[in-house]
GROMACS .gro file of C-alpha atoms in nm:
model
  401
    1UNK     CA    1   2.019  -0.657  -1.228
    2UNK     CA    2   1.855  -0.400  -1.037
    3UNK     CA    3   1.667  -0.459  -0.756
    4UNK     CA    4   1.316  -0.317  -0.679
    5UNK     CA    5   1.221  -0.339  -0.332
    6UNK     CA    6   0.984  -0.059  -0.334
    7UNK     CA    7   0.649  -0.088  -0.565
    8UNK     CA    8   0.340   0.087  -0.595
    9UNK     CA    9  -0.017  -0.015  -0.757
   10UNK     CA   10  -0.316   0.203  -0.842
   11UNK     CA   11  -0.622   0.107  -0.933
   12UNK     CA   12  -0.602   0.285  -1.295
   13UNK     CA   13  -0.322  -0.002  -1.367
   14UNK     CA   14  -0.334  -0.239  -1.625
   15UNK     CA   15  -0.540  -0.541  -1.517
   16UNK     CA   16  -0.567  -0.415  -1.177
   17UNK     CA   17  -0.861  -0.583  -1.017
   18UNK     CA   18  -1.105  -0.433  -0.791
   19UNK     CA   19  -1.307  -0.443  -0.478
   20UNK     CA   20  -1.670  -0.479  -0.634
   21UNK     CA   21  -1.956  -0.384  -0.413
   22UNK     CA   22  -2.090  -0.681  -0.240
   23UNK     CA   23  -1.908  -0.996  -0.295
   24UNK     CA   24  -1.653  -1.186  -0.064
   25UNK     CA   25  -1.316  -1.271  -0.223
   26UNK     CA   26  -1.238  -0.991  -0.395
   27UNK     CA   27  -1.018  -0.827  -0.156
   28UNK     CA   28  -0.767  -1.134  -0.088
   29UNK     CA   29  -0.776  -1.171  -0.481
   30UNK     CA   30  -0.676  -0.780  -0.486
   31UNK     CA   31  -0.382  -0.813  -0.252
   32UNK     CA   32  -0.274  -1.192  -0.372
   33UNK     CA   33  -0.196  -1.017  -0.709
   34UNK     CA   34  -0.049  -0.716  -0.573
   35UNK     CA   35   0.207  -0.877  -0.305
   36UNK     CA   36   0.245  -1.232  -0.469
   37UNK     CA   37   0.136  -1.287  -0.858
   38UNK     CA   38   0.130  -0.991  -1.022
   39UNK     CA   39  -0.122  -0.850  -1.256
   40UNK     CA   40  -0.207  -0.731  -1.579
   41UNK     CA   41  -0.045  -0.960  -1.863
   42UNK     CA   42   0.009  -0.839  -2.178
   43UNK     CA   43   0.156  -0.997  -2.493
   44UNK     CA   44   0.417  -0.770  -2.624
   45UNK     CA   45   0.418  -0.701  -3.001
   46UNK     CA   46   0.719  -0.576  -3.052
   47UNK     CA   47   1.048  -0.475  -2.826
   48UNK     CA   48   1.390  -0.279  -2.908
   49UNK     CA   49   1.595  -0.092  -2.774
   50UNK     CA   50   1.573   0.304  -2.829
   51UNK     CA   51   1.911   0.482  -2.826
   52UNK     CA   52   1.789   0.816  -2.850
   53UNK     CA   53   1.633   0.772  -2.473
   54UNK     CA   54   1.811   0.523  -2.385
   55UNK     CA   55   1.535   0.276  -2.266
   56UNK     CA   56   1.354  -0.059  -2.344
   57UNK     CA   57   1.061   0.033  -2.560
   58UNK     CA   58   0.800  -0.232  -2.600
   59UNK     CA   59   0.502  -0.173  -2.823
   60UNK     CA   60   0.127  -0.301  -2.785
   61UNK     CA   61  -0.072  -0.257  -3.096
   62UNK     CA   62  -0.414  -0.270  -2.892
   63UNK     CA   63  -0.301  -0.072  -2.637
   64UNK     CA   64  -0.227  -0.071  -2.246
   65UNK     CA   65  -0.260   0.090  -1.933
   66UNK     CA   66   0.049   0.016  -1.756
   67UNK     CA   67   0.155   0.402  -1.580
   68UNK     CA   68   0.499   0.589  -1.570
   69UNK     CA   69   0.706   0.522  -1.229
   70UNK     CA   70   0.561   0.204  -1.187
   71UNK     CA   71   0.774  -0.139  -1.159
   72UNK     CA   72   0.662  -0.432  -1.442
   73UNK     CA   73   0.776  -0.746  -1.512
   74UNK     CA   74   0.895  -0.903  -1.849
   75UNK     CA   75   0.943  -1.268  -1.994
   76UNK     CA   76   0.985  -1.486  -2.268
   77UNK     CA   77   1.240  -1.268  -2.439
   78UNK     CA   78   1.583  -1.286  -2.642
   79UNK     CA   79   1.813  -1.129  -2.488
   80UNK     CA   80   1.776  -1.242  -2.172
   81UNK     CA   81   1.851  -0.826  -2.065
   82UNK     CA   82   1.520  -0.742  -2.132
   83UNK     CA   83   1.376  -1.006  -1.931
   84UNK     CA   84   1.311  -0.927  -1.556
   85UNK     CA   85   1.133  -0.591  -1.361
   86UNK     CA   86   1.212  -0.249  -1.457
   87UNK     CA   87   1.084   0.069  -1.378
   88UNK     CA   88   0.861   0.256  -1.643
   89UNK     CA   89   1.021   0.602  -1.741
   90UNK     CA   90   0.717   0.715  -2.007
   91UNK     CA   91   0.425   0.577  -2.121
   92UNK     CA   92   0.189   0.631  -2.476
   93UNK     CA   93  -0.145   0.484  -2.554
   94UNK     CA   94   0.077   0.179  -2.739
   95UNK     CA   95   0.465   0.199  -2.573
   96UNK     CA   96   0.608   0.159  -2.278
   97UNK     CA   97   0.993   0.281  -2.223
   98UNK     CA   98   1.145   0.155  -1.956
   99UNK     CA   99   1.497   0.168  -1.795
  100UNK     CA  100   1.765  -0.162  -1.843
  101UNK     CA  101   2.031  -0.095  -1.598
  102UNK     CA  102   2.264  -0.289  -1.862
  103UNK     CA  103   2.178  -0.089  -2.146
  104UNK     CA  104   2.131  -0.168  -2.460
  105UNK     CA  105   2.105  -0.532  -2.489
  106UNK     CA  106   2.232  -0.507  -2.871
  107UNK     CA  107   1.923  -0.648  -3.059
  108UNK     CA  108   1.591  -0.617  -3.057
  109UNK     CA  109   1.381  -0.861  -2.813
  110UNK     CA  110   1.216  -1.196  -2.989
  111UNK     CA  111   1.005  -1.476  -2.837
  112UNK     CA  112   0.740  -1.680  -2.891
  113UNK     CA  113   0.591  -1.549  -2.565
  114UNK     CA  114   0.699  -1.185  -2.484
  115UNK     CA  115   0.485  -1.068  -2.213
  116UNK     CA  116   0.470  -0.758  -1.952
  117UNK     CA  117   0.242  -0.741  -1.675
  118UNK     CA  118   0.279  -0.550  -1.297
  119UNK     CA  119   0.547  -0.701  -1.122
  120UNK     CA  120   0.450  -0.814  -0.761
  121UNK     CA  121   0.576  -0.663  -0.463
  122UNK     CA  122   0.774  -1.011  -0.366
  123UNK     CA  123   0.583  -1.187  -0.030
  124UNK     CA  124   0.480  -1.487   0.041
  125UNK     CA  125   0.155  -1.653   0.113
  126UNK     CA  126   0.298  -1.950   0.279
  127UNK     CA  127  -0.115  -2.084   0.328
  128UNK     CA  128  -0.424  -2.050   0.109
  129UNK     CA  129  -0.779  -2.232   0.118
  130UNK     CA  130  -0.906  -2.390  -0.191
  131UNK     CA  131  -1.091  -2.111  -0.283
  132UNK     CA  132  -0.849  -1.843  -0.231
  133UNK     CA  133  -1.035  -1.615   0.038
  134UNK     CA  134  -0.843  -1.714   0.292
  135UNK     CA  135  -0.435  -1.697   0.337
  136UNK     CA  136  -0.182  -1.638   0.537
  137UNK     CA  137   0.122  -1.413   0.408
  138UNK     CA  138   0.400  -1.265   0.509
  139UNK     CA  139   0.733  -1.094   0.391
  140UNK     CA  140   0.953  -1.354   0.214
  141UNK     CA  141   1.299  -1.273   0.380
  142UNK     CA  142   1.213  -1.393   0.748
  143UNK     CA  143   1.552  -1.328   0.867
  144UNK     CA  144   1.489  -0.957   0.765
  145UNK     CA  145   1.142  -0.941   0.966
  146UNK     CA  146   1.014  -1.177   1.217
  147UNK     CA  147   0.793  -1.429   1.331
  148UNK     CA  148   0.455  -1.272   1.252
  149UNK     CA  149   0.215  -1.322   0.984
  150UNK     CA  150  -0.080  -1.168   0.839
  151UNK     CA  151  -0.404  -1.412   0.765
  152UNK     CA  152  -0.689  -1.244   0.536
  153UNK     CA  153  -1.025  -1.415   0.587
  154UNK     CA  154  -1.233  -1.228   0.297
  155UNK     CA  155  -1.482  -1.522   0.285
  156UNK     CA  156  -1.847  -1.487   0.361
  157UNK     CA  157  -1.836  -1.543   0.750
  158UNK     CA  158  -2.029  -1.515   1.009
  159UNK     CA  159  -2.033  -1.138   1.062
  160UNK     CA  160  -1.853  -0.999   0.777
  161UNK     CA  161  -2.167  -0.853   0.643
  162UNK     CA  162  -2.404  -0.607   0.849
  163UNK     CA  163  -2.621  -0.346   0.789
  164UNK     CA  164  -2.693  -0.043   0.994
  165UNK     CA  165  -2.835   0.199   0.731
  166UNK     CA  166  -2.646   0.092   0.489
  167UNK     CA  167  -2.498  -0.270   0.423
  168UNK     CA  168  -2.096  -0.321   0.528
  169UNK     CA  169  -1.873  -0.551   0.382
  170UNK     CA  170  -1.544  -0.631   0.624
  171UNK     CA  171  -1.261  -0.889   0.637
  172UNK     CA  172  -1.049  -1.014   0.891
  173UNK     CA  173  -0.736  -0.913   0.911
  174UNK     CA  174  -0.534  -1.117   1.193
  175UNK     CA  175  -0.153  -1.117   1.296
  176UNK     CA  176  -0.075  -1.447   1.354
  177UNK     CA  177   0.237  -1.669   1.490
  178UNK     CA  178   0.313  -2.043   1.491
  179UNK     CA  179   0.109  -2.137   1.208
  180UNK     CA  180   0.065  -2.542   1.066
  181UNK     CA  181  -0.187  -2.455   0.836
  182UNK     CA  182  -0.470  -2.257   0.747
  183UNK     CA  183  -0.675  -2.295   1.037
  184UNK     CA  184  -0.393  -2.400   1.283
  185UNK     CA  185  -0.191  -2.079   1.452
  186UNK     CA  186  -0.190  -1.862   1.672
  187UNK     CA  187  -0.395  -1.521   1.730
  188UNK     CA  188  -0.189  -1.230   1.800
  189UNK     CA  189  -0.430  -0.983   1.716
  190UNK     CA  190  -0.751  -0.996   1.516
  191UNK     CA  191  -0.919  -0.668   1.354
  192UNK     CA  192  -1.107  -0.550   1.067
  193UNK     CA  193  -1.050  -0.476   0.707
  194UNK     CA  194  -1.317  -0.342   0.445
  195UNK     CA  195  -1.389  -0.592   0.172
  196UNK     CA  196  -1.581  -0.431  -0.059
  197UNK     CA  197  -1.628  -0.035  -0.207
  198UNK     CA  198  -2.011  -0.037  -0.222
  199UNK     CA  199  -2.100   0.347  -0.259
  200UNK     CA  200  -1.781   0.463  -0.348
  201UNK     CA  201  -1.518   0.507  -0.645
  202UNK     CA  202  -1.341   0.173  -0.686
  203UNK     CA  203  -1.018   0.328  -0.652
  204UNK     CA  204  -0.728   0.222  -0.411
  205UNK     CA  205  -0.363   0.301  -0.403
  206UNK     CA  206  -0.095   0.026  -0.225
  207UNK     CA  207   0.248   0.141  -0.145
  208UNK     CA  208   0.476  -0.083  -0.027
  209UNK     CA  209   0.846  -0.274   0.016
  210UNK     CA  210   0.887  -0.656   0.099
  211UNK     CA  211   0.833  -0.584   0.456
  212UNK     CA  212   0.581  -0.346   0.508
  213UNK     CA  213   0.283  -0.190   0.291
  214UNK     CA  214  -0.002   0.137   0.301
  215UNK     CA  215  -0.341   0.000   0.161
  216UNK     CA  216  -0.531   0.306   0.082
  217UNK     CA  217  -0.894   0.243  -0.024
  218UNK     CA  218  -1.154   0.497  -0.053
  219UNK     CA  219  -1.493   0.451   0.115
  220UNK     CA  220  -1.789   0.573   0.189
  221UNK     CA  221  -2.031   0.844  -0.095
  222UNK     CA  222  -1.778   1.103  -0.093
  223UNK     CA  223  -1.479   0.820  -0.191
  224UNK     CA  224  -1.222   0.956   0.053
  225UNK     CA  225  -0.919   0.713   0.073
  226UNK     CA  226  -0.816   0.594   0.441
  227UNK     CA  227  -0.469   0.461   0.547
  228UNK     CA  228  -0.437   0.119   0.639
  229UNK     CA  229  -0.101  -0.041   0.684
  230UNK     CA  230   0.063  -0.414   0.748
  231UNK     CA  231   0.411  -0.527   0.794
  232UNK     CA  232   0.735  -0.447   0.991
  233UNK     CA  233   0.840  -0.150   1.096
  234UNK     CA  234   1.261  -0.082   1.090
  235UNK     CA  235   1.323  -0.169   1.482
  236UNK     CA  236   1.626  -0.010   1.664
  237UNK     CA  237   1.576  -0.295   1.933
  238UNK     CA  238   1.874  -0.561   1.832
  239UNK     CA  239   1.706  -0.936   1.763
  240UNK     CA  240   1.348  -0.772   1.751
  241UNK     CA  241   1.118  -1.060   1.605
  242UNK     CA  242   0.780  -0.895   1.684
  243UNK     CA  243   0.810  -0.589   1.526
  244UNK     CA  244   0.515  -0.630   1.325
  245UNK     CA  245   0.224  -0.402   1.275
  246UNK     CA  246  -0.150  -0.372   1.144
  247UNK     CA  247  -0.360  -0.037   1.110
  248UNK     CA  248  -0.730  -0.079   1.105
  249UNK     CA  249  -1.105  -0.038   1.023
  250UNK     CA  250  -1.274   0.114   1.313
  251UNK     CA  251  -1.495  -0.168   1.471
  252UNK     CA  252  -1.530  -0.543   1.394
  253UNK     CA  253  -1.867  -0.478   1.352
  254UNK     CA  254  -2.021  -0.502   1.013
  255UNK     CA  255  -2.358  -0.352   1.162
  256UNK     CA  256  -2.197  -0.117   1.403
  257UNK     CA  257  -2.422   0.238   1.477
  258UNK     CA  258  -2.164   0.465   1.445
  259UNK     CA  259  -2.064   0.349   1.066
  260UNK     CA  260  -2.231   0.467   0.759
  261UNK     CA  261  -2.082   0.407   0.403
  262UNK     CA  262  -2.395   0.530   0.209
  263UNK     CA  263  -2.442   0.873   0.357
  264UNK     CA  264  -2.125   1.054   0.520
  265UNK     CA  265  -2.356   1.286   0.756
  266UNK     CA  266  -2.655   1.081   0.792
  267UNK     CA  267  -2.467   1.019   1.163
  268UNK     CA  268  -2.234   1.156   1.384
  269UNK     CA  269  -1.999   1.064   1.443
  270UNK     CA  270  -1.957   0.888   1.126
  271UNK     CA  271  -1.614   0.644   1.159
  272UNK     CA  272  -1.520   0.604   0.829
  273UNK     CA  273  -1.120   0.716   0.854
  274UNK     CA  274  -0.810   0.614   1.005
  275UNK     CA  275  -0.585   0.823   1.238
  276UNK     CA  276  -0.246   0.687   1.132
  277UNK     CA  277  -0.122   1.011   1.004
  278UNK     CA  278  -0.231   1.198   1.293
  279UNK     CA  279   0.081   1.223   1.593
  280UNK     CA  280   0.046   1.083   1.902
  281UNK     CA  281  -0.314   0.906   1.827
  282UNK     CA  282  -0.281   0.551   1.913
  283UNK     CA  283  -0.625   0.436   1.761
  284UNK     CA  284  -0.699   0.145   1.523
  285UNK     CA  285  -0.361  -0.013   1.515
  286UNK     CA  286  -0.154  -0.261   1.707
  287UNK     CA  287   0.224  -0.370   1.740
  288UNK     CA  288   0.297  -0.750   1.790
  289UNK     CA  289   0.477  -0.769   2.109
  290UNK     CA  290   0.626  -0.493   2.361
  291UNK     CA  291   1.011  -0.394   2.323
  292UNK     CA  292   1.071  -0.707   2.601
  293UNK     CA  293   0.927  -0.959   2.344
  294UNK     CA  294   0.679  -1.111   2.675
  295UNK     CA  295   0.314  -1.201   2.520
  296UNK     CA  296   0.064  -0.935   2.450
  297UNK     CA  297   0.001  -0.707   2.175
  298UNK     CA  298   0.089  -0.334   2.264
  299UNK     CA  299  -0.017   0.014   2.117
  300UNK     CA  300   0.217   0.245   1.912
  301UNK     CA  301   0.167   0.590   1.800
  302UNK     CA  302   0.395   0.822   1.577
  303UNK     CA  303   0.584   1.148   1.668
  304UNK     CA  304   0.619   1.443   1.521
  305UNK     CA  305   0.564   1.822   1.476
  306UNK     CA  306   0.281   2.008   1.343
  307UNK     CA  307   0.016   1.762   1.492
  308UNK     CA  308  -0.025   1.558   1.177
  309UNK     CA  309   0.072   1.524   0.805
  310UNK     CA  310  -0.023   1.800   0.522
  311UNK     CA  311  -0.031   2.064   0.809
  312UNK     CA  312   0.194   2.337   0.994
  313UNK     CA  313   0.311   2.595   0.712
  314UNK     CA  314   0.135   2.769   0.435
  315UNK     CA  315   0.193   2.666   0.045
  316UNK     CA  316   0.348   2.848  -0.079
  317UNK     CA  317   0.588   2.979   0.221
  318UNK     CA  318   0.640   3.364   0.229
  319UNK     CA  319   0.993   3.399   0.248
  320UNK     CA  320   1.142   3.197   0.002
  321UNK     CA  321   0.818   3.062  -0.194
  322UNK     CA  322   0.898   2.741  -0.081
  323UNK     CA  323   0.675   2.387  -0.024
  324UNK     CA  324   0.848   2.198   0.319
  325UNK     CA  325   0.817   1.858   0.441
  326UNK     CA  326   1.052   1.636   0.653
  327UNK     CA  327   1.219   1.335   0.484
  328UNK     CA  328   1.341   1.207   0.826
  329UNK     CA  329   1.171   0.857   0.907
  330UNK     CA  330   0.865   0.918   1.142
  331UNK     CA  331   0.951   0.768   1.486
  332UNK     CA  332   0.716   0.468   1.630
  333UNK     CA  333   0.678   0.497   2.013
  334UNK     CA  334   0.500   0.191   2.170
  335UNK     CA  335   0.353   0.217   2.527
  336UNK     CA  336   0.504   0.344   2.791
  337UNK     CA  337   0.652   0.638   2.546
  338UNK     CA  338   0.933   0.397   2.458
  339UNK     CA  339   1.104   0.429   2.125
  340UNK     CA  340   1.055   0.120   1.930
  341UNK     CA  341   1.195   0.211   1.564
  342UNK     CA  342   1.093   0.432   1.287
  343UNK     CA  343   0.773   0.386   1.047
  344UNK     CA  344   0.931   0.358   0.653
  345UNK     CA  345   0.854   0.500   0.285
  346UNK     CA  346   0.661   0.822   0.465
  347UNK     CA  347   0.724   1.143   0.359
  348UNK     CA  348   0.534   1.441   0.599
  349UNK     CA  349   0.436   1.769   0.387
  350UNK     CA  350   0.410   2.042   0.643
  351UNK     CA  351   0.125   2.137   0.397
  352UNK     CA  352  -0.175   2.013   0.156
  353UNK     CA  353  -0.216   2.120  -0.187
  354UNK     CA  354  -0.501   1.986  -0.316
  355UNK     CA  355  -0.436   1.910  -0.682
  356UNK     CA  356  -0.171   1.708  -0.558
  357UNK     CA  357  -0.367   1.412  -0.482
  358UNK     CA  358  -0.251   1.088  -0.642
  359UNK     CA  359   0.011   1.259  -0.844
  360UNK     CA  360   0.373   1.142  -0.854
  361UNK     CA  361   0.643   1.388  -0.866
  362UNK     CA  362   1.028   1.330  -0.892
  363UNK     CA  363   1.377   1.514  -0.787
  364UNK     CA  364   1.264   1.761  -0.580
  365UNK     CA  365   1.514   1.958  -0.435
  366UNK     CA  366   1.561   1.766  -0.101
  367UNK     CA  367   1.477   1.430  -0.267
  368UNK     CA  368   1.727   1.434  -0.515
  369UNK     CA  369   1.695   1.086  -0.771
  370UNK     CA  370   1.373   0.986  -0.570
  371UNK     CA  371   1.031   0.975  -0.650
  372UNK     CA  372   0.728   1.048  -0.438
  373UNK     CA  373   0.361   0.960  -0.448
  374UNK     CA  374   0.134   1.217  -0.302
  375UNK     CA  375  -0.222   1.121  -0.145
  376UNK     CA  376  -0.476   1.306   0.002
  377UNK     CA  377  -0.608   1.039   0.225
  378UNK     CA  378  -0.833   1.050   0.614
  379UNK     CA  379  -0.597   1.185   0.932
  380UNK     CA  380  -0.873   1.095   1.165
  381UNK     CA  381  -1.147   0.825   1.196
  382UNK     CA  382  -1.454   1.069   1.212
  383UNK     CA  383  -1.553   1.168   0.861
  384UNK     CA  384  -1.934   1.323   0.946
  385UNK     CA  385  -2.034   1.670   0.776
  386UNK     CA  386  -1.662   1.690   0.736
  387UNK     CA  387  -1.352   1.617   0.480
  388UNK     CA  388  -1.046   1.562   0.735
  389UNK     CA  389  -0.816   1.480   0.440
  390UNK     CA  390  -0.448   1.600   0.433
  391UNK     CA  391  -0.150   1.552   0.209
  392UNK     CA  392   0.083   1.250   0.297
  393UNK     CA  393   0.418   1.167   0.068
  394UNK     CA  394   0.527   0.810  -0.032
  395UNK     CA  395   0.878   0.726  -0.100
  396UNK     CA  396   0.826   0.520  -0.451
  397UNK     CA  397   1.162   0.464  -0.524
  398UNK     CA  398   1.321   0.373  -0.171
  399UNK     CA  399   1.489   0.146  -0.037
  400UNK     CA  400   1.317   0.231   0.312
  401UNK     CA  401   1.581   0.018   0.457
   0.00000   0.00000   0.00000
């Protein structure tokens, strides 16, 4: 069967849940479905087999909102082929096609339960507390990553509401080793998430493989999405087990005077953004341990050309009418300008198009049989009388490995 390590989840997806505006929970509920459970069951009214595409079709009589080039799961069905996650090739207001790598299974599917819903991007949360606003996760394969984990406190802590103009919502998001339970580990790194998307469009994006994943929420009035990110990056250092990563909020500081969701220029600077997509800029992130693997969290940057993503050439280019971007892997340097590994599933356009934002597009000429998300998202963490978005490109297909 095929294998899907590369997902992403929108918030236009069937079922997908949402931030809210003001209450704690809601973001470790968001990323428990998206990296563990899955979301958005349906029951399936009807499933064959269409031999004119050459796909699964599966029909829902009240209709769905499951999106093309996105993974989902299905169960409870005879044959067994059409059980499992496949990729969605075409969508209508009542059908879903998708792709069996076996082909046609030779009957139509029957069960008593035939369901569909998002299929998760396959981690682990290997802690939770009774309520479910606080766990600890981390990619299920540890051999393949390392000994770092990620704990989301989105409960209603001390600090994790302020109000400095307007009222901010965070969570903590901590990288974490040698953990015996919830509240037993310890601290490699503690930071800042947002938890809620008071005064903006409840939309997100999440991009991701079972290692690593970009969390793209927009905040603030004018809803522009920043880059946050979480996971393992590919290492070139042999028996690397710290090559784990976070990209964060700004301050830890739910009140902090230089932060304004309700009013982009009401103060300047204004730090709603996130610099990850600008080169050499080693704000608002952290890598686990140095190259030697001694204690202490270090600082990493990327490198590359043109400054940052979505920028360099003009769209289209003169000479040939072409769009450019680099599918090499961006390269992670950690302190000390050493070369630690390369950053996976990013794709730099040397240019932004505007109307490409949150639009998939498939076999372009130097992706051949891939798939990219493109996302107009923050390059830097200052948004005030300003929009500093640019193009980035996510591999959706993969592997990144």
């Amino acid at each position: 069967m095929a294998e899907y390590k590369v997902k992403w989840f929108a918030s236009e997806m069937q079922g997908a849940p949402s931030l809210g505006d003001t209450a704690e929970g809601a973001l470790a509920a968001l990323l428990k479905a998206v990296l563990v459970t899955g979301f958005g069951t349906l029951t399936i009214n009807a499933l064959a087999f269409d031999a004119a595409k050459g796909w699964a079709v599966a029909t829902f009589t009240g209709g769905h909102a499951y999106l093309q080039d996105s993974v989902v799961q299905v169960e409870g069905v005879s044959p067994a082929a059409y059980n499992g996650e496949h990729r969605v090739m075409q969508v209508t207001a009542t059908q879903v096609w998708f792709e069996l790598d076996g082909g046609n299974p030779g009957a139509p599917g029957t069960g008593a339960a035939m369901t569909m819903k998002v299929a998760p991007l396959g981690w682990t949360i290997t802690h939770e507390s009774g309520d479910g606003k606080i766990f600890i996760v981390r990619p299920t394969n540890v051999s393949e990553s390392g000994n770092v984990s990620w704990r989301i406190d989105n409960s209603a802590f001390t600090g994790w509401t302020g109000t400095y103009g307007s009222t901010h919502y965070l969570a903590k998001i901590t990288m974490v080793e040698d953990v015996v339970d919830i509240n037993t580990y310890t601290t490699i790194y503690d930071h800042r998430w947002p938890a809620t998307q008071r005064y903006t469009a409840k939309t997100w994006d999440l991009i991701g493989d079972q290692q690593l994943f970009y969390w793209l929420p927009s905040i603030g009035n004018y809803s522009f999405q920043t880059v946050y990110c979480a996971g393992y990056i590919r290492t070139v250092r042999p028996g690397d087990r710290y090559h784990a990563v976070v990209c964060h909020y700004a301050s830890t500081n739910a009140a902090d005077q230089g932060i304004r969701w309700d009013n982009r220029d009401s103060i300047g600077p204004n730090n709603w953004g996130t610099p990850l997509t600008t080169f050499d800029q080693s704000g608002q992130r952290a890598i686990a341990r140095p190259y030697h693997q001694l204690f202490g969290a270090t600082s990493w940057w990327l490198k590359g050309i043109f400054g940052r993503f979505g920028n360099g050439l003009n769209i289209p280019n003169g000479p040939d009418n072409g769009f450019y971007f680099s599918t090499d892997p961006c390269m992670v340097l950690e302190n000390g300008s050493h070369l630690r590994g390369y950053i996976p599933g990013l794709i730099v356009p040397y240019g932004d198009i505007t109307s490409w934002h949150r639009k998939n597009f498939g076999d372009m000429p130097a992706l051949p049989g891939k798939k990219v998300r493109f996302i107009r998202a923050l390059y830097q963490t200052n948004a005030y009388n300003a929009d500093p978005r640019s193009l980035i490109g996510f591999d959706i297909t993969g592997p990144w490995r």
